[in-house]
Amino acid sequence: MSLRDTYAAAIHVAKTVGMQGSAEEKDGKLVFHGTVTSEDAKNQIWTALKSVPSWQNDLHAVIDVKAPPSVQYTVQSGDTLSKIAKAHLGDANAYMKIFEANKDKLSDPDKIQVGQVLTIPTA
């Protein structure tokens, strides 16, 4: 059985979470290298990799996290975080993502002010 077969479940997880990279056998080890967009995605992959008892002997893995770019938005009259979330993220219920990305500027998701510049995370 090849190492790619042994780690097929981890490779599947990496694809599922959108990892950009590769898993190649080299010198008797599985060289697993890629980039994901969140710590959660990275942790999911590591959990799957470590499910193989011999992972410490079989594996050389580097998984980097590169957050997607964000955009800046200036609050306009009549805006709410839900309205901004619908326009920029496609889902009004994603307003908490905007709130979380702006905790340094906002203390309450219902209290935004005209002229505030908010960071809008990518969807």
Coordinates of C-alpha atoms in Angstrom, one line a residue:
M1 CA 0.0 0.0 0.0
S2 CA 1.4 3.4 -0.9
L3 CA 1.6 6.3 1.5
R4 CA -1.0 8.2 -0.7
D5 CA -3.4 5.3 -0.1
T6 CA -2.6 5.2 3.6
Y7 CA -3.4 9.0 3.9
A8 CA -6.3 9.0 1.4
A9 CA -8.7 10.2 4.1
A10 CA -6.4 13.1 4.9
I11 CA -5.9 14.0 1.3
H12 CA -9.7 14.0 0.9
V13 CA -10.1 16.3 3.9
A14 CA -7.5 18.6 2.3
K15 CA -9.4 18.8 -0.9
T16 CA -12.7 19.3 0.9
V17 CA -11.4 22.3 2.9
G18 CA -9.9 23.8 -0.3
M19 CA -6.2 23.3 0.4
Q20 CA -4.0 24.5 -2.5
G21 CA -1.0 22.2 -2.6
S22 CA 0.1 18.6 -3.1
A23 CA 0.8 15.3 -1.4
E24 CA 3.7 13.4 -3.0
E25 CA 5.7 10.4 -2.0
K26 CA 9.4 11.2 -1.9
D27 CA 12.3 9.3 -0.2
G28 CA 9.9 7.0 1.7
K29 CA 7.8 9.9 3.1
L30 CA 4.6 11.6 2.1
V31 CA 5.5 15.2 1.5
F32 CA 2.3 17.1 2.2
H33 CA 2.5 20.8 1.4
G34 CA -0.2 23.4 0.9
T35 CA -2.1 26.5 1.9
V36 CA -5.5 26.9 3.4
T37 CA -7.5 30.0 4.3
S38 CA -8.2 29.3 8.0
E39 CA -6.7 27.7 11.1
D40 CA -9.8 25.6 11.3
A41 CA -9.1 24.1 7.9
K42 CA -5.5 23.5 8.9
N43 CA -6.6 21.8 12.1
Q44 CA -9.0 19.5 10.2
I45 CA -6.2 18.3 7.9
W46 CA -3.8 17.8 10.8
T47 CA -6.5 15.8 12.7
A48 CA -6.9 13.5 9.6
L49 CA -3.1 13.2 9.1
K50 CA -2.6 12.2 12.8
S51 CA -5.3 9.6 12.6
V52 CA -2.7 7.3 11.0
P53 CA -0.6 5.8 13.9
S54 CA 2.7 6.0 12.0
W55 CA 2.2 9.6 10.9
Q56 CA 5.4 10.8 12.7
N57 CA 7.5 8.4 10.7
D58 CA 5.7 8.7 7.4
L59 CA 5.1 12.3 7.0
H60 CA 6.7 15.7 6.2
A61 CA 3.9 18.2 6.2
V62 CA 3.8 22.0 6.0
I63 CA 0.3 23.6 5.9
D64 CA 0.3 27.4 5.8
V65 CA -2.7 29.6 6.5
K66 CA -3.1 32.6 4.2
A67 CA -6.3 34.5 5.0
P68 CA -8.2 35.7 2.0
P69 CA -8.0 39.4 1.3
S70 CA -10.6 41.7 2.7
V71 CA -12.2 44.9 1.5
Q72 CA -13.0 48.2 3.2
Y73 CA -16.5 49.6 3.2
T74 CA -17.6 53.0 4.5
V75 CA -21.0 52.9 6.3
Q76 CA -23.7 54.9 4.5
S77 CA -27.0 56.3 5.8
G78 CA -29.5 53.5 6.2
D79 CA -26.9 50.7 6.4
T80 CA -27.1 47.8 8.9
L81 CA -24.6 45.0 9.3
S82 CA -27.2 42.7 7.8
K83 CA -27.7 44.9 4.7
I84 CA -23.9 45.2 4.3
A85 CA -23.5 41.4 4.7
K86 CA -26.2 40.7 2.1
A87 CA -24.5 43.1 -0.4
H88 CA -20.9 41.9 0.1
L89 CA -21.2 38.3 1.4
G90 CA -24.5 37.3 -0.2
D91 CA -26.1 36.4 3.1
A92 CA -27.7 38.9 5.5
N93 CA -27.2 36.3 8.3
A94 CA -23.4 36.6 7.8
Y95 CA -23.5 40.0 9.6
M96 CA -21.6 38.5 12.6
K97 CA -18.6 37.8 10.3
I98 CA -18.4 41.5 9.7
F99 CA -18.9 42.3 13.4
E100 CA -16.1 39.8 14.4
A101 CA -13.8 41.3 11.8
N102 CA -14.4 44.8 13.3
K103 CA -14.4 44.1 17.0
D104 CA -11.7 46.8 17.4
K105 CA -14.2 49.4 16.1
L106 CA -17.6 48.0 17.1
S107 CA -18.9 47.1 20.5
D108 CA -22.4 46.1 19.4
P109 CA -23.5 44.8 15.9
D110 CA -26.6 47.1 16.1
K111 CA -24.5 50.3 16.6
I112 CA -22.7 51.3 13.4
Q113 CA -22.2 54.9 12.4
V114 CA -22.3 56.7 9.1
G115 CA -18.7 57.2 8.0
Q116 CA -17.2 54.3 9.8
V117 CA -14.8 52.3 7.7
L118 CA -15.4 48.6 8.2
T119 CA -13.4 45.6 7.1
I120 CA -15.5 43.2 5.1
P121 CA -14.0 39.6 5.1
T122 CA -14.3 37.7 1.9
A123 CA -17.1 35.1 1.8

